[in-house]
Amino acid sequence: MLAQLLEQYVSLGIFLLAAGLGVFSLLAWRRERDRRMVIVTIGYAMFAVYGLVVFLEYVLLPYLPYRLLELLEHGSAILILGGLLAFFAALTRD
């Protein structure tokens, strides 16, 4: 039970922080029109979606089959990989 609460609160924190940083990155892109900021915004969006999926896993448990939720949670980890690749692309872009 404690592990589930910890995972849920950390995932909510990931969602909120990534969404906030994504908004700031989008605002920076609108001000500067630097294409790298769009890539960074996309990376933060991927982190936010991952955090939201993991957070909602326990909320949706009574409504969806457990196997489907576990597949969504573990499958959404690919968003972390995509976000990291987006940050790498933004750093190496001229």
JSON list of C-alpha atoms in Angstrom, two decimals:
[
{"chain": "A", "resi": 1, "resn": "MET", "atom": "CA", "xyz": [0.00, 0.00, 0.00]},
{"chain": "A", "resi": 2, "resn": "LEU", "atom": "CA", "xyz": [2.79, 2.42, 0.92]},
{"chain": "A", "resi": 3, "resn": "ALA", "atom": "CA", "xyz": [4.65, 1.60, -2.30]},
{"chain": "A", "resi": 4, "resn": "GLN", "atom": "CA", "xyz": [1.53, 2.30, -4.35]},
{"chain": "A", "resi": 5, "resn": "LEU", "atom": "CA", "xyz": [0.98, 5.66, -2.66]},
{"chain": "A", "resi": 6, "resn": "LEU", "atom": "CA", "xyz": [4.62, 6.58, -3.18]},
{"chain": "A", "resi": 7, "resn": "GLU", "atom": "CA", "xyz": [4.43, 5.64, -6.87]},
{"chain": "A", "resi": 8, "resn": "GLN", "atom": "CA", "xyz": [1.19, 7.56, -7.30]},
{"chain": "A", "resi": 9, "resn": "TYR", "atom": "CA", "xyz": [2.42, 10.75, -5.62]},
{"chain": "A", "resi": 10, "resn": "VAL", "atom": "CA", "xyz": [5.76, 10.71, -7.41]},
{"chain": "A", "resi": 11, "resn": "SER", "atom": "CA", "xyz": [3.96, 10.20, -10.73]},
{"chain": "A", "resi": 12, "resn": "LEU", "atom": "CA", "xyz": [1.65, 13.11, -9.96]},
{"chain": "A", "resi": 13, "resn": "GLY", "atom": "CA", "xyz": [4.74, 15.21, -9.22]},
{"chain": "A", "resi": 14, "resn": "ILE", "atom": "CA", "xyz": [6.32, 14.16, -12.52]},
{"chain": "A", "resi": 15, "resn": "PHE", "atom": "CA", "xyz": [3.13, 15.10, -14.35]},
{"chain": "A", "resi": 16, "resn": "LEU", "atom": "CA", "xyz": [2.78, 18.52, -12.69]},
{"chain": "A", "resi": 17, "resn": "LEU", "atom": "CA", "xyz": [6.45, 19.45, -13.00]},
{"chain": "A", "resi": 18, "resn": "ALA", "atom": "CA", "xyz": [6.76, 18.28, -16.61]},
{"chain": "A", "resi": 19, "resn": "ALA", "atom": "CA", "xyz": [3.52, 20.03, -17.58]},
{"chain": "A", "resi": 20, "resn": "GLY", "atom": "CA", "xyz": [4.68, 23.26, -15.95]},
{"chain": "A", "resi": 21, "resn": "LEU", "atom": "CA", "xyz": [8.11, 23.13, -17.56]},
{"chain": "A", "resi": 22, "resn": "GLY", "atom": "CA", "xyz": [6.46, 22.29, -20.89]},
{"chain": "A", "resi": 23, "resn": "VAL", "atom": "CA", "xyz": [4.30, 25.41, -20.64]},
{"chain": "A", "resi": 24, "resn": "PHE", "atom": "CA", "xyz": [7.36, 27.54, -19.86]},
{"chain": "A", "resi": 25, "resn": "SER", "atom": "CA", "xyz": [9.23, 26.00, -22.80]},
{"chain": "A", "resi": 26, "resn": "LEU", "atom": "CA", "xyz": [6.30, 26.70, -25.09]},
{"chain": "A", "resi": 27, "resn": "LEU", "atom": "CA", "xyz": [6.18, 30.31, -23.91]},
{"chain": "A", "resi": 28, "resn": "ALA", "atom": "CA", "xyz": [9.93, 30.61, -24.51]},
{"chain": "A", "resi": 29, "resn": "TRP", "atom": "CA", "xyz": [9.46, 29.26, -28.02]},
{"chain": "A", "resi": 30, "resn": "ARG", "atom": "CA", "xyz": [6.71, 31.78, -28.71]},
{"chain": "A", "resi": 31, "resn": "ARG", "atom": "CA", "xyz": [8.99, 34.60, -27.58]},
{"chain": "A", "resi": 32, "resn": "GLU", "atom": "CA", "xyz": [12.22, 33.51, -29.28]},
{"chain": "A", "resi": 33, "resn": "ARG", "atom": "CA", "xyz": [10.98, 31.30, -32.16]},
{"chain": "A", "resi": 34, "resn": "ASP", "atom": "CA", "xyz": [13.87, 28.90, -31.57]},
{"chain": "A", "resi": 35, "resn": "ARG", "atom": "CA", "xyz": [13.01, 25.49, -33.00]},
{"chain": "A", "resi": 36, "resn": "ARG", "atom": "CA", "xyz": [14.90, 23.75, -30.19]},
{"chain": "A", "resi": 37, "resn": "MET", "atom": "CA", "xyz": [12.35, 24.99, -27.68]},
{"chain": "A", "resi": 38, "resn": "VAL", "atom": "CA", "xyz": [9.59, 23.16, -29.56]},
{"chain": "A", "resi": 39, "resn": "ILE", "atom": "CA", "xyz": [11.60, 19.96, -29.30]},
{"chain": "A", "resi": 40, "resn": "VAL", "atom": "CA", "xyz": [12.12, 20.54, -25.57]},
{"chain": "A", "resi": 41, "resn": "THR", "atom": "CA", "xyz": [8.38, 21.17, -25.17]},
{"chain": "A", "resi": 42, "resn": "ILE", "atom": "CA", "xyz": [7.63, 17.86, -26.88]},
{"chain": "A", "resi": 43, "resn": "GLY", "atom": "CA", "xyz": [10.09, 16.12, -24.54]},
{"chain": "A", "resi": 44, "resn": "TYR", "atom": "CA", "xyz": [8.38, 17.60, -21.48]},
{"chain": "A", "resi": 45, "resn": "ALA", "atom": "CA", "xyz": [4.99, 16.60, -22.89]},
{"chain": "A", "resi": 46, "resn": "MET", "atom": "CA", "xyz": [6.18, 13.00, -23.14]},
{"chain": "A", "resi": 47, "resn": "PHE", "atom": "CA", "xyz": [7.28, 13.07, -19.49]},
{"chain": "A", "resi": 48, "resn": "ALA", "atom": "CA", "xyz": [3.94, 14.59, -18.48]},
{"chain": "A", "resi": 49, "resn": "VAL", "atom": "CA", "xyz": [1.94, 11.92, -20.28]},
{"chain": "A", "resi": 50, "resn": "TYR", "atom": "CA", "xyz": [4.02, 9.21, -18.63]},
{"chain": "A", "resi": 51, "resn": "GLY", "atom": "CA", "xyz": [3.42, 10.72, -15.19]},
{"chain": "A", "resi": 52, "resn": "LEU", "atom": "CA", "xyz": [-0.30, 11.01, -15.87]},
{"chain": "A", "resi": 53, "resn": "VAL", "atom": "CA", "xyz": [-0.59, 7.39, -17.06]},
{"chain": "A", "resi": 54, "resn": "VAL", "atom": "CA", "xyz": [1.20, 6.03, -13.99]},
{"chain": "A", "resi": 55, "resn": "PHE", "atom": "CA", "xyz": [-0.81, 8.29, -11.67]},
{"chain": "A", "resi": 56, "resn": "LEU", "atom": "CA", "xyz": [-4.14, 7.22, -13.18]},
{"chain": "A", "resi": 57, "resn": "GLU", "atom": "CA", "xyz": [-3.29, 3.52, -13.00]},
{"chain": "A", "resi": 58, "resn": "TYR", "atom": "CA", "xyz": [-4.62, 3.15, -9.47]},
{"chain": "A", "resi": 59, "resn": "VAL", "atom": "CA", "xyz": [-7.59, 5.44, -10.10]},
{"chain": "A", "resi": 60, "resn": "LEU", "atom": "CA", "xyz": [-8.70, 3.34, -13.07]},
{"chain": "A", "resi": 61, "resn": "LEU", "atom": "CA", "xyz": [-8.05, -0.03, -11.41]},
{"chain": "A", "resi": 62, "resn": "PRO", "atom": "CA", "xyz": [-11.73, -0.64, -10.52]},
{"chain": "A", "resi": 63, "resn": "TYR", "atom": "CA", "xyz": [-12.85, 0.14, -14.08]},
{"chain": "A", "resi": 64, "resn": "LEU", "atom": "CA", "xyz": [-10.26, -1.49, -16.35]},
{"chain": "A", "resi": 65, "resn": "PRO", "atom": "CA", "xyz": [-8.65, -4.92, -16.29]},
{"chain": "A", "resi": 66, "resn": "TYR", "atom": "CA", "xyz": [-5.41, -5.10, -14.32]},
{"chain": "A", "resi": 67, "resn": "ARG", "atom": "CA", "xyz": [-3.46, -6.60, -17.22]},
{"chain": "A", "resi": 68, "resn": "LEU", "atom": "CA", "xyz": [-4.43, -3.71, -19.51]},
{"chain": "A", "resi": 69, "resn": "LEU", "atom": "CA", "xyz": [-3.38, -1.13, -16.91]},
{"chain": "A", "resi": 70, "resn": "GLU", "atom": "CA", "xyz": [-0.05, -2.84, -16.34]},
{"chain": "A", "resi": 71, "resn": "LEU", "atom": "CA", "xyz": [0.53, -2.94, -20.10]},
{"chain": "A", "resi": 72, "resn": "LEU", "atom": "CA", "xyz": [-0.25, 0.78, -20.35]},
{"chain": "A", "resi": 73, "resn": "GLU", "atom": "CA", "xyz": [2.00, 1.63, -17.43]},
{"chain": "A", "resi": 74, "resn": "HIS", "atom": "CA", "xyz": [4.98, -0.37, -18.62]},
{"chain": "A", "resi": 75, "resn": "GLY", "atom": "CA", "xyz": [4.41, 0.53, -22.26]},
{"chain": "A", "resi": 76, "resn": "SER", "atom": "CA", "xyz": [4.30, 4.22, -21.46]},
{"chain": "A", "resi": 77, "resn": "ALA", "atom": "CA", "xyz": [7.90, 3.99, -20.25]},
{"chain": "A", "resi": 78, "resn": "ILE", "atom": "CA", "xyz": [8.82, 4.35, -23.93]},
{"chain": "A", "resi": 79, "resn": "LEU", "atom": "CA", "xyz": [7.74, 7.99, -23.52]},
{"chain": "A", "resi": 80, "resn": "ILE", "atom": "CA", "xyz": [10.69, 8.46, -21.15]},
{"chain": "A", "resi": 81, "resn": "LEU", "atom": "CA", "xyz": [12.99, 7.19, -23.88]},
{"chain": "A", "resi": 82, "resn": "GLY", "atom": "CA", "xyz": [11.32, 9.51, -26.40]},
{"chain": "A", "resi": 83, "resn": "GLY", "atom": "CA", "xyz": [11.66, 12.48, -24.06]},
{"chain": "A", "resi": 84, "resn": "LEU", "atom": "CA", "xyz": [15.34, 11.81, -23.50]},
{"chain": "A", "resi": 85, "resn": "LEU", "atom": "CA", "xyz": [15.91, 11.49, -27.23]},
{"chain": "A", "resi": 86, "resn": "ALA", "atom": "CA", "xyz": [14.05, 14.79, -27.76]},
{"chain": "A", "resi": 87, "resn": "PHE", "atom": "CA", "xyz": [16.34, 16.53, -25.27]},
{"chain": "A", "resi": 88, "resn": "PHE", "atom": "CA", "xyz": [19.38, 15.04, -27.00]},
{"chain": "A", "resi": 89, "resn": "ALA", "atom": "CA", "xyz": [18.08, 16.24, -30.37]},
{"chain": "A", "resi": 90, "resn": "ALA", "atom": "CA", "xyz": [17.54, 19.74, -28.97]},
{"chain": "A", "resi": 91, "resn": "LEU", "atom": "CA", "xyz": [21.06, 19.86, -27.53]},
{"chain": "A", "resi": 92, "resn": "THR", "atom": "CA", "xyz": [22.78, 18.70, -30.71]},
{"chain": "A", "resi": 93, "resn": "ARG", "atom": "CA", "xyz": [20.75, 20.87, -33.09]},
{"chain": "A", "resi": 94, "resn": "ASP", "atom": "CA", "xyz": [22.41, 23.93, -34.62]}
]
